[in-house]
Short mmCIF file of C-alpha atoms in Angstrom, two decimals:
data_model
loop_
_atom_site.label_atom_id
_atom_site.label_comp_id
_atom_site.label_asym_id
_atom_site.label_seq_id
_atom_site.Cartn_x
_atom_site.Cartn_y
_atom_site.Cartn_z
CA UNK A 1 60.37 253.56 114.97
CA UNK A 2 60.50 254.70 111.44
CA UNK A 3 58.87 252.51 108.38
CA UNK A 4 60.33 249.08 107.73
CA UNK A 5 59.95 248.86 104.24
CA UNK A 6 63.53 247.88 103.82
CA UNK A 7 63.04 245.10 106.50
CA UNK A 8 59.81 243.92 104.90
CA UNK A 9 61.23 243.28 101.54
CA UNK A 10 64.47 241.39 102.64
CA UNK A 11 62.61 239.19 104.98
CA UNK A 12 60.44 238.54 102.05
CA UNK A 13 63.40 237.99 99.76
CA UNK A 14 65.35 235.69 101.69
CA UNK A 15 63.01 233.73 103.16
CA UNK A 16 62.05 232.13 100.28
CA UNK A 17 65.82 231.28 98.95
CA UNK A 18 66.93 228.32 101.22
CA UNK A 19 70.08 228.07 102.57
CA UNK A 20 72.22 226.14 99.63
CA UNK A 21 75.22 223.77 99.65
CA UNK A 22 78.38 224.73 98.44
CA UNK A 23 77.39 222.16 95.63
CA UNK A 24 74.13 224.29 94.72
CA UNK A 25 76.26 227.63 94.58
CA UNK A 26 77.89 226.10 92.06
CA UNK A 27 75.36 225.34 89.96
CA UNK A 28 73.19 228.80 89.56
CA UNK A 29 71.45 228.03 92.97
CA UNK A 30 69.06 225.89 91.95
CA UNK A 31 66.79 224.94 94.80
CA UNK A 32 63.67 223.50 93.47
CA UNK A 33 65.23 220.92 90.44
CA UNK A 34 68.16 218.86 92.13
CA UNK A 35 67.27 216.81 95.45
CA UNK A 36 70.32 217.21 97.80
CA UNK A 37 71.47 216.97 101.27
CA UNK A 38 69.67 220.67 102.34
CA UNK A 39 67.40 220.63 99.48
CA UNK A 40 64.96 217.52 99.88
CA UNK A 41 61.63 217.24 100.33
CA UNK A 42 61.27 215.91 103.63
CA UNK A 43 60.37 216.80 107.20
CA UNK A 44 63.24 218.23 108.41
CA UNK A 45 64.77 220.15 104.96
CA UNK A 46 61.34 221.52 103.60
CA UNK A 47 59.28 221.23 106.76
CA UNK A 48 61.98 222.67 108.87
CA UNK A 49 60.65 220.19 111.42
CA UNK A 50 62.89 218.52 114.16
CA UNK A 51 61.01 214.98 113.91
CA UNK A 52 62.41 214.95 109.98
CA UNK A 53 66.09 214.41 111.69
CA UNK A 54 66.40 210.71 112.21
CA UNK A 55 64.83 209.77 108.51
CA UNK A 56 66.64 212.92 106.56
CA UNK A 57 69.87 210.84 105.96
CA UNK A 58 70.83 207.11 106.89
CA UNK A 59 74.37 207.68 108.62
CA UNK A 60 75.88 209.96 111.18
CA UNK A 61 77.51 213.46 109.86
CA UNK A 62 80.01 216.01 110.57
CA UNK A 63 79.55 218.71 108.30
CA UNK A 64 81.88 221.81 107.96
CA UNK A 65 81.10 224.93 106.25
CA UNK A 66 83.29 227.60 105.72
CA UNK A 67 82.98 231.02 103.42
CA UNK A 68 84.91 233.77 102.57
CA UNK A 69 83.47 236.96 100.55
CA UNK A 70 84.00 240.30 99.50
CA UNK A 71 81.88 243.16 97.64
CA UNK A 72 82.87 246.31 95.92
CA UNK A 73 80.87 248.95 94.23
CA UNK A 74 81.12 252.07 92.07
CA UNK A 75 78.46 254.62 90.97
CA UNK A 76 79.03 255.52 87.31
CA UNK A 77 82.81 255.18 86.93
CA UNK A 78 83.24 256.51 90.59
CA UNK A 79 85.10 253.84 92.89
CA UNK A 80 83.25 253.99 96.18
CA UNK A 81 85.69 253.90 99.26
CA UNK A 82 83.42 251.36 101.14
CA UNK A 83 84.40 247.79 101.39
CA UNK A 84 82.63 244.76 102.65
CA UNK A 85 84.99 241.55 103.99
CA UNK A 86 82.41 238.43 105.20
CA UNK A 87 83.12 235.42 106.66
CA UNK A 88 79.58 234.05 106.71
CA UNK A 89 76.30 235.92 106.98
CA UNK A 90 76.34 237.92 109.84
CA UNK A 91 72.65 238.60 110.60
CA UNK A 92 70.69 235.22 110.36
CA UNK A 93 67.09 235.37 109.81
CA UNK A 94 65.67 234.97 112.44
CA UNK A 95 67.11 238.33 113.55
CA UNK A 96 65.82 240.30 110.39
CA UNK A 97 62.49 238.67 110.92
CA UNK A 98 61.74 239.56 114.41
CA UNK A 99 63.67 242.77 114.93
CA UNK A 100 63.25 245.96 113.16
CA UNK A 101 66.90 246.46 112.39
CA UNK A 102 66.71 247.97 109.24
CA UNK A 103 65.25 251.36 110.24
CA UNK A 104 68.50 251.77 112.11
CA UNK A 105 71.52 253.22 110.00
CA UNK A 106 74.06 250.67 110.58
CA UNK A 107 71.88 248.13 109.63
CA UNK A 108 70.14 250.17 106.61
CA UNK A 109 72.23 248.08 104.02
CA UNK A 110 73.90 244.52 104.76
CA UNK A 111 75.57 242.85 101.84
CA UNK A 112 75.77 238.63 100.93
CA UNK A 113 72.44 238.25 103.20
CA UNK A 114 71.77 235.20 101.31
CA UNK A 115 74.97 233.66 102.20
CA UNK A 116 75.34 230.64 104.38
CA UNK A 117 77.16 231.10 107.59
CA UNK A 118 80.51 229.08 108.84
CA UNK A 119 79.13 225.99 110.27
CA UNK A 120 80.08 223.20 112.19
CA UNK A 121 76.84 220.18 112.12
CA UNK A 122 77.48 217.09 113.79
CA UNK A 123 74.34 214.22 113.27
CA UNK A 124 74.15 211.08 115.50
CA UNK A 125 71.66 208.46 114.94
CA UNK A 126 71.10 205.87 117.22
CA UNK A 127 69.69 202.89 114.80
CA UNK A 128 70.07 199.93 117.38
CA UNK A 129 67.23 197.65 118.97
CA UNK A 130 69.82 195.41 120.70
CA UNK A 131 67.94 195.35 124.53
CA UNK A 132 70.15 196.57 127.37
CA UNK A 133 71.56 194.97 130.98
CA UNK A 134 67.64 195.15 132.22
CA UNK A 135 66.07 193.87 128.85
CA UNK A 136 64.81 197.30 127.77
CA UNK A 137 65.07 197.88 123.90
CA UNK A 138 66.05 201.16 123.16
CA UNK A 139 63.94 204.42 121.39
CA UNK A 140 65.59 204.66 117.82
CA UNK A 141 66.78 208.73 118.23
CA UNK A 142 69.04 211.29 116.18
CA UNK A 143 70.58 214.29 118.13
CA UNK A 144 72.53 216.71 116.23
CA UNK A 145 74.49 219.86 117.16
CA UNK A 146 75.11 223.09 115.52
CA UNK A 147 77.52 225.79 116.15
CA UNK A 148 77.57 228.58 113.15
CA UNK A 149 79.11 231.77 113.27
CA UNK A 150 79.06 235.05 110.70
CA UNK A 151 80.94 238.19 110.58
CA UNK A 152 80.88 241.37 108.50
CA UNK A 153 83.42 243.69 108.51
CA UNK A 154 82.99 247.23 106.49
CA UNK A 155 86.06 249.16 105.69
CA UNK A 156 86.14 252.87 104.32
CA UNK A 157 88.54 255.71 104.37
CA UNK A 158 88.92 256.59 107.69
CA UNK A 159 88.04 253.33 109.60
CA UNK A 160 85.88 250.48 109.92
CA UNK A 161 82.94 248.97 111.77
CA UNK A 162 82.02 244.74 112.06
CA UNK A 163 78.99 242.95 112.77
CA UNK A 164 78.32 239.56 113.87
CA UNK A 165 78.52 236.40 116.23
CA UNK A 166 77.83 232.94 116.72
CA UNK A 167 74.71 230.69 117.39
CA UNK A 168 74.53 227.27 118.98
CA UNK A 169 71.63 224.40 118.22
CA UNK A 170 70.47 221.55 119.95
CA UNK A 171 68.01 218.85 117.35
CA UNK A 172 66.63 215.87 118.45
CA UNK A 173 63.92 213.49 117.43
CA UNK A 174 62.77 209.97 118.98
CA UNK A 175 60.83 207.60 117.29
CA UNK A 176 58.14 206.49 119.76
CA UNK A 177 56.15 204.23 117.81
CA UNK A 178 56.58 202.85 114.57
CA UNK A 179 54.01 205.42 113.82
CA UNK A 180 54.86 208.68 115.80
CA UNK A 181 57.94 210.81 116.16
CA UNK A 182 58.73 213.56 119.03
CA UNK A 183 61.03 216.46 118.22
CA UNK A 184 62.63 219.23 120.15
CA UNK A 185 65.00 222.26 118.74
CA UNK A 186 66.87 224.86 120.98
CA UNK A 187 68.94 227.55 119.68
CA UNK A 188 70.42 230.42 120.33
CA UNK A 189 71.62 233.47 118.52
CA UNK A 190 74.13 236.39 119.11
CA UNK A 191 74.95 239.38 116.69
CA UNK A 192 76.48 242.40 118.04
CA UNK A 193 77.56 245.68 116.53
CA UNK A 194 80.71 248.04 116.80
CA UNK A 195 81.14 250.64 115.15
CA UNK A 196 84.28 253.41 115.18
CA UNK A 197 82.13 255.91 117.50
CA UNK A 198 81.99 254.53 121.34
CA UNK A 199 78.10 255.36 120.91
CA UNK A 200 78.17 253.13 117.88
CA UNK A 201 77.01 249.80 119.62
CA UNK A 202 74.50 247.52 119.32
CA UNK A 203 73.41 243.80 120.56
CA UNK A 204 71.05 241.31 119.09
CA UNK A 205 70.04 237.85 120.45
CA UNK A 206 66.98 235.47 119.54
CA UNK A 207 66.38 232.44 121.88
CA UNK A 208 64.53 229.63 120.24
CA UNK A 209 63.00 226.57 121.40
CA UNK A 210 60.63 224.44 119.18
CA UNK A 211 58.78 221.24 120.38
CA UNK A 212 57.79 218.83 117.83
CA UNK A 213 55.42 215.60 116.68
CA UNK A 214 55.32 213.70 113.28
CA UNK A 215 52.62 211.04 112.40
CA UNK A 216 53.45 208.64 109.59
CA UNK A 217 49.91 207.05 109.27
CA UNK A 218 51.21 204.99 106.02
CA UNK A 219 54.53 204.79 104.56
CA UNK A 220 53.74 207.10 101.78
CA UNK A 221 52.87 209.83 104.01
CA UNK A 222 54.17 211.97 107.40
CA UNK A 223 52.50 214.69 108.78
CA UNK A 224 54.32 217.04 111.10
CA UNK A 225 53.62 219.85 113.56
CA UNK A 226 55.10 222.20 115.29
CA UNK A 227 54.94 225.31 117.88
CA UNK A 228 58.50 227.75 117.48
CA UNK A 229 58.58 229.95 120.27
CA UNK A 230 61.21 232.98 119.92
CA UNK A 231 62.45 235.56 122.25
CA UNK A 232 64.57 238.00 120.30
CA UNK A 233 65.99 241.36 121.69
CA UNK A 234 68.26 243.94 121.41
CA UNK A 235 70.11 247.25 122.54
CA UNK A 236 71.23 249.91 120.22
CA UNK A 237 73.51 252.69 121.76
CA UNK A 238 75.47 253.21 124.74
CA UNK A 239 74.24 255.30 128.16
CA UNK A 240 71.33 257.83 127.66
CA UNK A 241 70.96 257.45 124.03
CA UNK A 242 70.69 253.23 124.44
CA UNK A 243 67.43 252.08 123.19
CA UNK A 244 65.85 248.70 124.02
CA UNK A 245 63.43 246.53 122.00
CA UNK A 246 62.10 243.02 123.42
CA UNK A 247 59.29 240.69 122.34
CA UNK A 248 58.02 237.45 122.17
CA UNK A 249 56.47 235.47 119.34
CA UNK A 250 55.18 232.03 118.29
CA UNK A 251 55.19 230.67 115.13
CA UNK A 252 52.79 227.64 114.10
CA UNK A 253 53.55 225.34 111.08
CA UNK A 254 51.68 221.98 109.79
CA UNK A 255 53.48 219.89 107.48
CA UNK A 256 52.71 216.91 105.05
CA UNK A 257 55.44 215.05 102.74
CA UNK A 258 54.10 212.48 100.34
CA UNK A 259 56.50 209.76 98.16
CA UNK A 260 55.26 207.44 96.16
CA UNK A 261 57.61 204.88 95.16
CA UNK A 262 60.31 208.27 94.65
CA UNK A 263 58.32 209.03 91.29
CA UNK A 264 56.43 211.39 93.07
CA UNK A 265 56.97 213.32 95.91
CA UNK A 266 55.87 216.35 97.45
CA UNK A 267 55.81 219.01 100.30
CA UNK A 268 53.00 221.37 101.37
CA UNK A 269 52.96 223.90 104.68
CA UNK A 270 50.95 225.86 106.34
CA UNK A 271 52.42 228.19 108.52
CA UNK A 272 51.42 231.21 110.78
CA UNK A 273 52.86 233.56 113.00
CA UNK A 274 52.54 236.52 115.75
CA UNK A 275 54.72 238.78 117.65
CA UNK A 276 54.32 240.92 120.45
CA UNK A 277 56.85 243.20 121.06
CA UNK A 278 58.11 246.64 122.64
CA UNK A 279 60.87 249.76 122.21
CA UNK A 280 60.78 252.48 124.48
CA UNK A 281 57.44 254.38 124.45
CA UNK A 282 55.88 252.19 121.42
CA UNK A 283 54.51 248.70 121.23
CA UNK A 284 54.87 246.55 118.21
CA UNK A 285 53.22 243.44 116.99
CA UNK A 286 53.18 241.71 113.87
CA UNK A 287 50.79 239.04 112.02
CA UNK A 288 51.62 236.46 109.15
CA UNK A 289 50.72 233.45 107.18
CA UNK A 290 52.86 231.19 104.78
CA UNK A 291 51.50 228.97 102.24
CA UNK A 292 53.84 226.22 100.31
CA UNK A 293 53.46 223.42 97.84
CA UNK A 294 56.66 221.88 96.65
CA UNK A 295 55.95 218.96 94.04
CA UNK A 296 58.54 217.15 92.29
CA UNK A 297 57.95 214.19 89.50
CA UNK A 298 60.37 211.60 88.34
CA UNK A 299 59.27 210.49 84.94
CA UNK A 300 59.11 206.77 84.65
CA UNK A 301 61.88 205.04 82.16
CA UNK A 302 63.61 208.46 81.26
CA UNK A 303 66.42 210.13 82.81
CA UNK A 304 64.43 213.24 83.14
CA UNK A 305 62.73 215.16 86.41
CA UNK A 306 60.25 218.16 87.13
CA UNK A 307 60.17 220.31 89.76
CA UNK A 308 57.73 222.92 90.85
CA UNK A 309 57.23 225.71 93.82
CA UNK A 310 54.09 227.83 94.81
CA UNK A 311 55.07 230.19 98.19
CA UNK A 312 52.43 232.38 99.23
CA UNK A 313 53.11 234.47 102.08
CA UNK A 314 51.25 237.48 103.90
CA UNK A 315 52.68 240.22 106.79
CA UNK A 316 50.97 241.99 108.73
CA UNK A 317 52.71 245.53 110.97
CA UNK A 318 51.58 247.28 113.46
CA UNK A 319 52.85 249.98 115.16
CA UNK A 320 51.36 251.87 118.19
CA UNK A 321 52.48 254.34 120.51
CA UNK A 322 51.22 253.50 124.56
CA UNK A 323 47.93 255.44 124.72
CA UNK A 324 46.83 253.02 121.55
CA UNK A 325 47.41 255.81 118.49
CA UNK A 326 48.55 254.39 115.33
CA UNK A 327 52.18 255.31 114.30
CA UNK A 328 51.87 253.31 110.76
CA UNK A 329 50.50 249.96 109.62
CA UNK A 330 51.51 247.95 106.89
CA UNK A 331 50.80 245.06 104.97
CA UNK A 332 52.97 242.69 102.95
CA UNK A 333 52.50 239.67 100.44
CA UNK A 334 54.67 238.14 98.32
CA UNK A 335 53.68 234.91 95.60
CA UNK A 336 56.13 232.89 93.91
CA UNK A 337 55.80 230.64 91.29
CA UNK A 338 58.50 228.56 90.02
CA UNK A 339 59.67 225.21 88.00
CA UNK A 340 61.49 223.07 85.74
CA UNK A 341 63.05 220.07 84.35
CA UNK A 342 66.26 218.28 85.29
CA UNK A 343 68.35 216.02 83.41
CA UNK A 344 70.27 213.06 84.78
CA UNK A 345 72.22 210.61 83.38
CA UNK A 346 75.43 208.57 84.26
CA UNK A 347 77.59 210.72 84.31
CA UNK A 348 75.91 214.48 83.74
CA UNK A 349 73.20 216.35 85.33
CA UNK A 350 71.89 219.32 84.24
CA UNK A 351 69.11 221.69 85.70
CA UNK A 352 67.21 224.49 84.25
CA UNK A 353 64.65 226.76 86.52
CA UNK A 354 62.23 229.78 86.13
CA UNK A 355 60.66 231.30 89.08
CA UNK A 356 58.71 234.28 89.06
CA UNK A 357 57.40 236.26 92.29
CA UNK A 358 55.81 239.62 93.26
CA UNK A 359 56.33 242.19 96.16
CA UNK A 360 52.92 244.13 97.19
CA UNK A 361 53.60 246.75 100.18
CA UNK A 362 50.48 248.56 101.56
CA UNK A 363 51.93 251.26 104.05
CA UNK A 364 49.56 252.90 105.66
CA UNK A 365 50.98 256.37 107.51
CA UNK A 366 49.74 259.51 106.58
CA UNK A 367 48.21 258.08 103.85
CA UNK A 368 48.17 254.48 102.06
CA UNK A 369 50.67 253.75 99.47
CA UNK A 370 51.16 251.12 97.54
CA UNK A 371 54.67 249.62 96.56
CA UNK A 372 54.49 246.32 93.74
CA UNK A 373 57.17 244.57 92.31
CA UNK A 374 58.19 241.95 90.18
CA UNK A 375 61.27 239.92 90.21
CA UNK A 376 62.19 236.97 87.08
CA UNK A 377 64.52 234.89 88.31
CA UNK A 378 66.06 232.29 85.64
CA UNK A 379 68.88 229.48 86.52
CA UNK A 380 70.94 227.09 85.09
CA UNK A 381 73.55 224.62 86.42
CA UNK A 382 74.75 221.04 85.97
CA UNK A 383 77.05 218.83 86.99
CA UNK A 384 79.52 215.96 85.04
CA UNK A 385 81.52 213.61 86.46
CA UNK A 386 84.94 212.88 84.24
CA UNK A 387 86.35 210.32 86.91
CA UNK A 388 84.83 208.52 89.49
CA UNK A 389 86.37 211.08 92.30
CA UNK A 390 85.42 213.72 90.49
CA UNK A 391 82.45 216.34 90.03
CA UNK A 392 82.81 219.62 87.63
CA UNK A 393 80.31 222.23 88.17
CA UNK A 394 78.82 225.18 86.79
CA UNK A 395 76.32 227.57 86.55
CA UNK A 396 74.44 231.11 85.45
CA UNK A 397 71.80 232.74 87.65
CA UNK A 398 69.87 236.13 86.24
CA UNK A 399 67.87 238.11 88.54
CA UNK A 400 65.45 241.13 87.46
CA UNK A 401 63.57 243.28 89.81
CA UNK A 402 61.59 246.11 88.88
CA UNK A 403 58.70 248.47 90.62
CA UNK A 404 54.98 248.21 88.84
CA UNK A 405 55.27 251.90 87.74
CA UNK A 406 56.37 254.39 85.11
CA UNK A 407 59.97 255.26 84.96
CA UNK A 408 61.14 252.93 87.82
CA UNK A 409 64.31 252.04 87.64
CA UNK A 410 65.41 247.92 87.39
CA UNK A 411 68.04 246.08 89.54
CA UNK A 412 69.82 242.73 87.89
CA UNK A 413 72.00 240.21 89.15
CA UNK A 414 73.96 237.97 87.26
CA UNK A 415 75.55 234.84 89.00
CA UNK A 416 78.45 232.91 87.20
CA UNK A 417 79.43 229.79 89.82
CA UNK A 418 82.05 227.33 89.01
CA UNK A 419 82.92 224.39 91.46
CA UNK A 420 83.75 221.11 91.92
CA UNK A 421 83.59 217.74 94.39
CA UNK A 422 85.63 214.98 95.55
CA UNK A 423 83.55 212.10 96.83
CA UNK A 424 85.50 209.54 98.44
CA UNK A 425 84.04 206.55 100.91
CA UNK A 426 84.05 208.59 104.22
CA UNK A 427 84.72 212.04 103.22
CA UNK A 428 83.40 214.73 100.75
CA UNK A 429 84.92 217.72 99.58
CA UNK A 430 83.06 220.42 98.00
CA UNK A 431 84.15 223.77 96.20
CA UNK A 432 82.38 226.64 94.79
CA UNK A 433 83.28 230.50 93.54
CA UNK A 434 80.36 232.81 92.83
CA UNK A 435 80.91 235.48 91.17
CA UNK A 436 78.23 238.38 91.28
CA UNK A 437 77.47 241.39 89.56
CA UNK A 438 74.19 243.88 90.66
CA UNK A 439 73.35 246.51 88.42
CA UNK A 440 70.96 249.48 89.44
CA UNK A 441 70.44 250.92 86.63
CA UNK A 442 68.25 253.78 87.56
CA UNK A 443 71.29 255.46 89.12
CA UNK A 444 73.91 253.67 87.47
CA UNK A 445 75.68 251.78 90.47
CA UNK A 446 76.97 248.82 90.29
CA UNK A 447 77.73 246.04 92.97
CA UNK A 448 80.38 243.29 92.59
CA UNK A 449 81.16 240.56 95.02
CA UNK A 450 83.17 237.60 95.20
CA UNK A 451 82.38 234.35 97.27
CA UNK A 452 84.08 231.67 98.12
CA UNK A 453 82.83 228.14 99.88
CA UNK A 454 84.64 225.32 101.02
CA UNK A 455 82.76 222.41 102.80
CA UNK A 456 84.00 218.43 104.17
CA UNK A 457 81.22 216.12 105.08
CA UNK A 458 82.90 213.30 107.51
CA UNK A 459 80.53 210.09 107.02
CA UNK A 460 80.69 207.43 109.82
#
């Protein structure tokens, strides 16, 4: 099992860039500003806990997502013959986070990780206290149900190879007391691999299931916790030269959300997690701890918002061959600071945000070695509203990453997204185009890629 430096620093990267709406694409991504139907500070959306279901939105849902992308590249002003064609993110995170994928050479570079995938979410909440045939009043509940599905496909001169596959979800949270909530999550996820070469194969799953409990000991506050328990494995190659990697991990999280009167409200988690795992002849195990405060202040008389992040998280590798010998340990952190206003009046909203964050790698092999980096991230987007069944959208995002040293080389990103939305009484269209540009400027490449997201809420 070789070094997983590339894992370590996409895990670290995504992670902390939530999964936006269509309508946040459109608007420079901005995730910590703008309160919206993925992006609220609440159980479920920031606290990723199950018993957030039932209060996270008053009606029942059918959302549809569905995204189309492509990326292109050229070193210098050489055209490179490689093409990448996605129809949703076809490695999901919980994949990259629990299986060392990236020291394999399929998987050494995925494009559009950060993209949603296709998804189908369907929400039922079950609001009644009417008392049934025997006189028993019913447990307020939500259930919801999740199929996604991602796919990449990679197309070059003389062929082409695809990743990717579906995962199904199970939510649901009962209200047991006016005070206490009990949650449950299942879910289960399937990439596979297929390359042009019969030897060329590989299979990923993760198996999920999460039980829950929130205590709302005053209406300003809810505290939630909750014990993830994953299974994820996988097969690379076919016959004598197939390879097989299994584990098990937990992960532990503790939640609080506090709202006063909506002027202020605000997240904080505390999260840890371990894996155990094996390949072959070596045994594997990883350590890690997450730290988050998300705050966000609604200034009293004025159209005008702030918004804040601190994300402080820690991983820890270890890999060992079976008599106990050390192959390599490493050590990750990552700290991100971000914030800003928001604007909202009528009929315009507009949203400005700074975050700021640095990569520290400790790899211990031979000997230790240190890897730092910084990324700025700035963002703009807003919103206006013409007609009343109408939304225009826009917005810039500019990303720069560069390594603590002498001579290192940057990487920026600029994001232009453009957009719009239809609201109407029981549906809600929503459009976006991102257009992307990635510049390494160290060896002069640069990346281009086009996406394109269409999504209909049903409200009933």
């Amino acid at each position: 099992m070789k070094v997983l430096l590339c894992s370590v620093l996409m895990i670290g990267i995504i992670s902390s860039l939530e999964s936006t709406t269509t309508r946040l694409r459109s608007m420079g991504n901005l995730q910590i500003v703008i309160d919206d139907n993925t992006n609220k500070i609440d159980l479920f959306n920031f606290g990723n806990n199950p018993c957030g279901l039932f209060s996270n939105e008053d009606t029942n849902i059918v959302d549809l997502d569905v995204l189309y992308g492509e990326e292109t590249s050229k070193i210098d002003t050489i055209e490179c013959d490689t093409t990448y064609i996605t129809y949703g993110n076809a490695v999901p995170f919980e994949l990259l986070e629990f299986i060392p994928i990236f020291d394999k050479d399929v998987f050494q570079y995925i494009p559009l990780l950060t993209a949603p995938r296709n998804r189908l979410f369907y929400v039922k909440r079950n609001k009644s206290e009417r008392p049934d045939l025997w006189g028993n009043v019913p447990k307020k509940q939500a259930m919801g149900f999740g199929v996604t599905y991602g796919k990449l496909e990679q197309k070059f001169t003389d062929g082409k190879d695809n990743i990717g596959g579906p995962a199904l979800s199970f939510i649901y949270d009962r209200i047991q007391s006016p005070n206490l909530h009990l949650g449950f999550e299942g879910e289960y996820i399937s990439t596979g691999y297929n390359g042009d070469e019969e030897f060329e194969k590989a299979s990923l799953s993760n198996f999920k299931l999460t039980p829950a409990v929130s205590f709302i000991p005053s209406h300003f506050i809810t505290i939630g916790a909750k014990i993830d328990y994953h299974h994820p494995s996988c097969s690379f190659g076919t016959g004598e030269n197939e390879s097989v990697y299994s584990g098990n991990a937990f992960n532990f999280s503790l939640s609080t959300i506090a709202n006063i009167n909506n002027y202020f409200e605000t997240g904080a988690l505390i999260g840890y997690k371990i894996l155990s795992a094996k390949e072959e002849n070596e045994n594997f195990s990883l350590k890690g701890f997450d730290v988050r405060l998300k705050p966000r202040v609604s200034l009293p008389n004025l159209p005008l918002a702030l918004g804040g992040l601190i994300d402080i998280r820690e991983i820890g590798m270890l890999d060992e061959s079976e008599n106990g010998d050390t192959l390599y340990h490493n050590k990750y952190t990552k700290m991100t600071f971000g914030g800003g206003p928001v604007l909202e009046i009528q009929y315009l909203l507009i949203g400005i945000e700074y975050i700021y964050s640095t990569l520290t790698l400790k790899e211990r092999f031979l000997v230790i070695d240190t890897t730092e980096t910084s990324i700025s991230t700035v963002r703009l987007g807003g919103e206006i509203k013409p007609v009343s069944f109408l939304n225009l959208r826009g917005g810039y995002e500019y990303v720069k990453e560069k390594e603590r040293k002498q001579d290192a080389g940057e990487i920026v990103s600029r994001t232009i997204g453009t957009g719009f939305g239809v609201p109407l009484k029981k549906f809600v269209f929503d459009v976006s185009y991102n257009r992307i540009v990635i510049e390494e400027m160290e060896i002069e490449k640069i990346i281009e890629d086009n996406l394109y997201m269409v999504s209909i809420r049903y409200i009933y």
